[in-house]
mmCIF file of C-alpha atoms and ligand atoms in Angstrom:
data_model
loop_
_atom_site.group_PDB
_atom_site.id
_atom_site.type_symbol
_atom_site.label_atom_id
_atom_site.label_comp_id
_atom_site.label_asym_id
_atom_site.label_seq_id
_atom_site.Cartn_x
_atom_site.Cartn_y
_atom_site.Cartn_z
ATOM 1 C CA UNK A 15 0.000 0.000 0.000
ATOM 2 C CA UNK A 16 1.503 3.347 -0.485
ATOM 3 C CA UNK A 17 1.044 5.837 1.638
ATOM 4 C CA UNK A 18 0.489 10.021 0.873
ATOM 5 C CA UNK A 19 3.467 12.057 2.056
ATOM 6 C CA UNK A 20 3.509 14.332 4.708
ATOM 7 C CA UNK A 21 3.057 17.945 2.790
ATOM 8 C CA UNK A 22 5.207 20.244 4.018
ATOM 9 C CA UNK A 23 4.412 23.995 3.601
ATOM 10 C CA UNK A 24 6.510 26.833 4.128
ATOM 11 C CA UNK A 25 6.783 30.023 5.292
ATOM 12 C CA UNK A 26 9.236 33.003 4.523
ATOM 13 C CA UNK A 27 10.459 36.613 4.294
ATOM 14 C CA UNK A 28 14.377 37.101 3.277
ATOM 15 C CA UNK A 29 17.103 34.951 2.116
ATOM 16 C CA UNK A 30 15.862 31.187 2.819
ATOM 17 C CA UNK A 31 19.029 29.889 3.734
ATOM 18 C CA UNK A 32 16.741 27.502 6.203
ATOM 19 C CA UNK A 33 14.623 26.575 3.315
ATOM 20 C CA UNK A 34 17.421 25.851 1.476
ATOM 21 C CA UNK A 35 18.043 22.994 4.164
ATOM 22 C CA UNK A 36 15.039 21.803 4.441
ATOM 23 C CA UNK A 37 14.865 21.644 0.441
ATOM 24 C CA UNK A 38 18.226 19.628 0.581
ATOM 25 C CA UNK A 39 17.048 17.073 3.305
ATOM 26 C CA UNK A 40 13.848 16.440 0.960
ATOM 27 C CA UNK A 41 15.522 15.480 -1.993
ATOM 28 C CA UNK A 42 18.139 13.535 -0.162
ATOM 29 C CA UNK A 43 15.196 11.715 1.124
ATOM 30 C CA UNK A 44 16.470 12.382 4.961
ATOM 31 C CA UNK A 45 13.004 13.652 5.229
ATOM 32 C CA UNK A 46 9.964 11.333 4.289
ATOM 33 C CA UNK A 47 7.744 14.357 2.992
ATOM 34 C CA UNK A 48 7.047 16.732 -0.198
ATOM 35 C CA UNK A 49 7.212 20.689 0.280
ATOM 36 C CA UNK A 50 4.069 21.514 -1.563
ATOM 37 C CA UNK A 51 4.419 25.551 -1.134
ATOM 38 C CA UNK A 52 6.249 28.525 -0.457
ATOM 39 C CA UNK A 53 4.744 31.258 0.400
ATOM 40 C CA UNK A 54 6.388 34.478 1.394
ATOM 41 C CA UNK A 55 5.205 38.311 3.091
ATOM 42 C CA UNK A 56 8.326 39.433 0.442
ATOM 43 C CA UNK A 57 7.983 40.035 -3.091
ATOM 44 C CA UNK A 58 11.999 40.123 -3.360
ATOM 45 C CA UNK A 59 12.447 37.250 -0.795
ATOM 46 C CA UNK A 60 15.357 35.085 -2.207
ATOM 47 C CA UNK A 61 13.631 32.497 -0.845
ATOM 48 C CA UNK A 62 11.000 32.677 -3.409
ATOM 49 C CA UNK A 63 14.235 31.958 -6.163
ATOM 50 C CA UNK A 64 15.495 29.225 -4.336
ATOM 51 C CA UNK A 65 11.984 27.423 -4.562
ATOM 52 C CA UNK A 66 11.641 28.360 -8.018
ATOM 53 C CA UNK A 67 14.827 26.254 -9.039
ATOM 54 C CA UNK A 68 13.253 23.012 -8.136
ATOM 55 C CA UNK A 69 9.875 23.841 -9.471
ATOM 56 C CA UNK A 70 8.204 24.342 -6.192
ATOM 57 C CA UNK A 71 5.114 26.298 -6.125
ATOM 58 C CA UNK A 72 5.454 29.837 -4.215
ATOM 59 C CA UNK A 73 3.101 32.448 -3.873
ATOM 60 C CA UNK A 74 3.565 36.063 -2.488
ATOM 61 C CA UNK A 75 0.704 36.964 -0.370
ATOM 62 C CA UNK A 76 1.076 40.819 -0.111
ATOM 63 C CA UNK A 77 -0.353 42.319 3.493
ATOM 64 C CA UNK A 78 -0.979 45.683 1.955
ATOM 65 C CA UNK A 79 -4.177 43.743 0.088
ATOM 66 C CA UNK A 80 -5.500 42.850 3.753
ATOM 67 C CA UNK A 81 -7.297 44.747 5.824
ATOM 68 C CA UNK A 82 -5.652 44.028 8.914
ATOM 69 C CA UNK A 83 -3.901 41.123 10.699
ATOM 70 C CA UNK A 84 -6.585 38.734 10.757
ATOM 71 C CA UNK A 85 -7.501 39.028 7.318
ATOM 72 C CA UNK A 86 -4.125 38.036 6.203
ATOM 73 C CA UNK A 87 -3.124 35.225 8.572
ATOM 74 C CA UNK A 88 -7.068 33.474 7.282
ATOM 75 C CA UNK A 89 -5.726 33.877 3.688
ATOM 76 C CA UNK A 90 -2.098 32.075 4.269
ATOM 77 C CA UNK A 91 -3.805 29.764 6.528
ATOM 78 C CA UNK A 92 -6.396 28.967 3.946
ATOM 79 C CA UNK A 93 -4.185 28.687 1.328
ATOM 80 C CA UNK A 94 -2.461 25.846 3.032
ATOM 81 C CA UNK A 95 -4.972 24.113 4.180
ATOM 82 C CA UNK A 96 -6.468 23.883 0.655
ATOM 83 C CA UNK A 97 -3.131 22.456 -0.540
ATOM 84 C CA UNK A 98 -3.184 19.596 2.344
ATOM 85 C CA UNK A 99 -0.746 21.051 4.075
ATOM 86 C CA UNK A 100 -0.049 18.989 7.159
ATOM 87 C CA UNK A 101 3.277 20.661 8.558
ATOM 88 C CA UNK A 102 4.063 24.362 8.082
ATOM 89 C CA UNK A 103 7.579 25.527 8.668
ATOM 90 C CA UNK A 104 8.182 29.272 9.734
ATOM 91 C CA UNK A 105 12.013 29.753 8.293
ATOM 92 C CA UNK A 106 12.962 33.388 9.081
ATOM 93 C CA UNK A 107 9.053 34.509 8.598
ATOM 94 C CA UNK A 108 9.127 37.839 10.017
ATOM 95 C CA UNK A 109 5.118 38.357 10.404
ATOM 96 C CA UNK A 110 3.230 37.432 13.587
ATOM 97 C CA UNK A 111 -0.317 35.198 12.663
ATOM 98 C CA UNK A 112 -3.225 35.134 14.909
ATOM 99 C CA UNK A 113 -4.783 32.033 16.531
ATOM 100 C CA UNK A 114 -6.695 31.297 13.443
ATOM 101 C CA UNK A 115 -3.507 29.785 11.803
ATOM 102 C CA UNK A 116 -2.611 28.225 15.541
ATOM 103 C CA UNK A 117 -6.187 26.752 15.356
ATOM 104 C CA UNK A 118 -6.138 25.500 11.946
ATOM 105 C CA UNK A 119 -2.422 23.749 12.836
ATOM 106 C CA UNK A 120 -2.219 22.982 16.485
ATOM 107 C CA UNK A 121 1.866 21.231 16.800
ATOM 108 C CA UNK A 122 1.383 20.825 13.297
ATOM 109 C CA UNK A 123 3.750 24.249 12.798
ATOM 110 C CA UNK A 124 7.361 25.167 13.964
ATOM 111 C CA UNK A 125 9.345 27.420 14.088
ATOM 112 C CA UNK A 126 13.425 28.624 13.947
ATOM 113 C CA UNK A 127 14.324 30.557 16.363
ATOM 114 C CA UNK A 128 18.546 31.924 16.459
ATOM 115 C CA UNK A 129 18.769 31.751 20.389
ATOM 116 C CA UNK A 130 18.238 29.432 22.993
ATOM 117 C CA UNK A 131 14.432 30.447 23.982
ATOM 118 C CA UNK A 132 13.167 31.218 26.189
ATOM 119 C CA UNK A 133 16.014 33.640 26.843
ATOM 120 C CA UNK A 134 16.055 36.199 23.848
ATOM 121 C CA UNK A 135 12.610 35.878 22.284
ATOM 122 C CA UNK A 136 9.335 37.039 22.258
ATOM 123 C CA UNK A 137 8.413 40.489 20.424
ATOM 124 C CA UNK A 138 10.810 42.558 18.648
ATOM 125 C CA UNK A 139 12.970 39.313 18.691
ATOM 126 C CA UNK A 140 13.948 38.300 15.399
ATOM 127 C CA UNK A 141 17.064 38.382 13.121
ATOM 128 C CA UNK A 142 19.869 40.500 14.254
ATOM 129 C CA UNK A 143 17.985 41.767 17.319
ATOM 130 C CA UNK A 144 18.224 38.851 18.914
ATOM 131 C CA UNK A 145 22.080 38.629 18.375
ATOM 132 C CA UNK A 146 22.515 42.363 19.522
ATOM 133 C CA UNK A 147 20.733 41.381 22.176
ATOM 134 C CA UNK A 148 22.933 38.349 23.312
ATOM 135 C CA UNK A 149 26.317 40.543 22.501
ATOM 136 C CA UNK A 150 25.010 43.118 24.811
ATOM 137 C CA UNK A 151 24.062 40.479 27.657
ATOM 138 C CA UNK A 152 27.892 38.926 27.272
ATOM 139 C CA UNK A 153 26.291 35.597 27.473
ATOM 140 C CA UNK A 154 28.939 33.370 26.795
ATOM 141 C CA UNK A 155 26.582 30.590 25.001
ATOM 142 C CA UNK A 156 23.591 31.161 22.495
ATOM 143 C CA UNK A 157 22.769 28.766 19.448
ATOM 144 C CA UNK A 158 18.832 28.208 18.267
ATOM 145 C CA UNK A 159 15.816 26.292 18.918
ATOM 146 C CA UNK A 160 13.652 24.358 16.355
ATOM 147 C CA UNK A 161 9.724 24.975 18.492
ATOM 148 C CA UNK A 162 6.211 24.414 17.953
ATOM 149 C CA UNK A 163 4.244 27.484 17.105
ATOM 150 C CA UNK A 164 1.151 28.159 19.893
ATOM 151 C CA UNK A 165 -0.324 31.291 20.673
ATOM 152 C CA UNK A 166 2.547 33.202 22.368
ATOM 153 C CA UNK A 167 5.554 34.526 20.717
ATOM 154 C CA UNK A 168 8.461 32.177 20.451
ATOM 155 C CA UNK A 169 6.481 30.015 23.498
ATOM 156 C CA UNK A 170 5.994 27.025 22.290
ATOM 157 C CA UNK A 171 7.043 23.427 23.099
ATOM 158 C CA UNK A 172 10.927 23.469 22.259
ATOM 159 C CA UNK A 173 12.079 20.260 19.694
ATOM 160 C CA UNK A 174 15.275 20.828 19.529
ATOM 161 C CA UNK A 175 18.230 22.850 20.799
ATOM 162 C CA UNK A 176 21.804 23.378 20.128
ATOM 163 C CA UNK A 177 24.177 25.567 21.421
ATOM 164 C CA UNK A 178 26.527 27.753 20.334
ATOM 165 C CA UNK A 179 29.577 29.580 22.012
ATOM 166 C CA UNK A 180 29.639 33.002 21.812
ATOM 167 C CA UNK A 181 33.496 34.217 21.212
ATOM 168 C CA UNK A 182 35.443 36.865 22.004
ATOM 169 C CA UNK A 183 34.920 39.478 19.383
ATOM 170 C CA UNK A 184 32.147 38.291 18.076
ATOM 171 C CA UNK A 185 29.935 40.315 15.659
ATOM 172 C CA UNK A 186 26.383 40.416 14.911
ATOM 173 C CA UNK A 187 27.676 38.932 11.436
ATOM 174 C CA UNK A 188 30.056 36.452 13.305
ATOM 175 C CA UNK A 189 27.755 35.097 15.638
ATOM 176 C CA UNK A 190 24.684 34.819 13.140
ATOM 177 C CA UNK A 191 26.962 32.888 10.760
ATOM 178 C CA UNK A 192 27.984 30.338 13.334
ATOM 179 C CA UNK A 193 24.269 29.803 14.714
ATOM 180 C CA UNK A 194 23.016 30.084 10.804
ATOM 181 C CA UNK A 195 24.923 27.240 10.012
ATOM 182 C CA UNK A 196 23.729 25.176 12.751
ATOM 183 C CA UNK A 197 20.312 26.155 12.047
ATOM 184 C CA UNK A 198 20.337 24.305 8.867
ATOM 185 C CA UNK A 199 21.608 20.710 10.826
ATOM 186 C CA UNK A 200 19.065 21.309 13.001
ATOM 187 C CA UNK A 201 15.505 22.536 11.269
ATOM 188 C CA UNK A 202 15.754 19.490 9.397
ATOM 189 C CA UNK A 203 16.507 17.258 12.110
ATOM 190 C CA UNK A 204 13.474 18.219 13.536
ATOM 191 C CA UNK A 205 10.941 18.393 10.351
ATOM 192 C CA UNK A 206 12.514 14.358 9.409
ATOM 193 C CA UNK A 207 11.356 13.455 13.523
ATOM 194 C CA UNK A 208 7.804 14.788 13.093
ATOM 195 C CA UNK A 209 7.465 13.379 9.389
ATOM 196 C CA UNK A 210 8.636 10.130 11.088
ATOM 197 C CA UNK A 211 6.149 10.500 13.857
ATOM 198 C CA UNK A 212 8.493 10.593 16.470
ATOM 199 C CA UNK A 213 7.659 13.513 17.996
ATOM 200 C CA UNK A 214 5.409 13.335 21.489
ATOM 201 C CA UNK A 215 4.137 16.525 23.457
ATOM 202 C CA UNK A 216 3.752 16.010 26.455
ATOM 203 C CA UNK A 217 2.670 19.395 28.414
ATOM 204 C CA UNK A 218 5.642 21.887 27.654
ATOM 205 C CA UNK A 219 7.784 18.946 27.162
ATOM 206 C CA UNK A 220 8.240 16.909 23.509
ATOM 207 C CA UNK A 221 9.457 13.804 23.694
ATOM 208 C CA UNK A 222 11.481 11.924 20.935
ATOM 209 C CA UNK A 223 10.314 8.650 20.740
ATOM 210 C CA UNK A 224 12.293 6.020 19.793
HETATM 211 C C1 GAR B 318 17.348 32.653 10.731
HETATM 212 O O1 GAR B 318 18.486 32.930 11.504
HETATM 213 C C2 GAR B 318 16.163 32.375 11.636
HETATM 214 O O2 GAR B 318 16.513 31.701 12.815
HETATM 215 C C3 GAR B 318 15.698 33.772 11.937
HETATM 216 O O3 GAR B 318 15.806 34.452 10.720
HETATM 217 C C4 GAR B 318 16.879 33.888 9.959
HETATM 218 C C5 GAR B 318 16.349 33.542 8.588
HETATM 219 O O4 GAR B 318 17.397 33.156 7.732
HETATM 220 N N1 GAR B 318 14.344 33.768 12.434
HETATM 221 C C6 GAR B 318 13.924 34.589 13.380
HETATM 222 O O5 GAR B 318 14.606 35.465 13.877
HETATM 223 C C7 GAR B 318 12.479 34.384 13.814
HETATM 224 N N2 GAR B 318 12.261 34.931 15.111
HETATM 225 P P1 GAR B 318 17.096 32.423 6.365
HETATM 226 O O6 GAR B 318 16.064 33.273 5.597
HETATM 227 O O7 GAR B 318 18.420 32.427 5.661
HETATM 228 O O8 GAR B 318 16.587 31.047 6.647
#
């Protein structure tokens, strides 16, 4: 009997360097799934190129057309869910959604985040503000965390972490580069455990099962 692959969808705003990854794993066949869309906030999003090479659908939903928050998160949201879309993937998608996409994908969405949450997240948090922000603490560790989307803002139950030292003299550019790189080990770590089904939430927690 053969059975329908998982259909991953995802979601992005600059240079897809994560979706590049996750691309990568899928046709190495390290993750048991098909990425069925792109869709980006962007209209220059590189992102939206890098699909393009391997024929993957993408679509630029622009949030000037919507009249406010709501309206645009029921149109992405829609759009996926009319393309089967059992997985989302936020990778570096710089727009906050309401509960109606939550709703529509409960722990069926995750998200990248470059720090170890929940230090360094919530609003405001994103991209190089969250590396300013660990330079300026003089933490001596950061690194990233693959998550399940809920309501909050970077809140949900953590997959996976990995850290990563911060050295002396780093740079915004420095440090991004070294967590950006394990980023793209880890996002698809995560996506090939839930396509396996070996993900388990239990509370706050998620367990890998064996
Ligand atoms: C990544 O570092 C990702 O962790 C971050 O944006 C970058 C996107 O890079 N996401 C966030 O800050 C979300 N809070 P990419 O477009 O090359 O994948």
């Amino acid at each position: 009997m053969k059975t329908i692959p998982l259909k991953i969808g995802v979601l992005v705003s600059g240079g897809g360097s994560n979706l590049q990854a996750i691309i990568d794993a899928v046709r190495r066949h390290r993750i048991k799934a098909e990425i069925s869309i792109v869709i980006s906030n962007k209209a220059d999003a590189y992102a939206l190129t890098r699909a393009g090479k391997y024929r993957i659908p993408t679509l630029y939903v622009d949030p000037k057309n919507y009249k406010d928050r709501e309206a645009y998160t029921r149109a992405i949201t829609d759009e996926l869910k009319n393309r089967g879309v059992g997985l989302v993937c936020l990778a570096g998608f710089m727009c906050i959604l309401t509960s109606y996409f939550i709703k529509n994908f409960p722990l069926q969405a995750m998200n990248i985040h470059p720090a170890l949450l929940p230090a360094f997240g919530g609003a405001g948090m994103y991209g190089h503000h969250v590396h300013e922000a660990v330079l300026r603490s003089g933490a001596k560790y950061s690194g990233c965390t693959v998550h399940f989307v809920d309501e909050g803002c970077d809140t949900g139950p953590i997959i996976l972490q990995q850290m990563v030292p911060v050295k002396d003299g780093d740079t915004v550019d420095t440090l991004a580069k070294r967590i950006l790189s394990v980023e793209h080990r880890l996002y698809p770590l995560a996506i090939k455990y839930f396509a396996a089904g070996k993900l388990q939430v239990v509370g706050k927690r998620v367990c890998l099962l064996k």
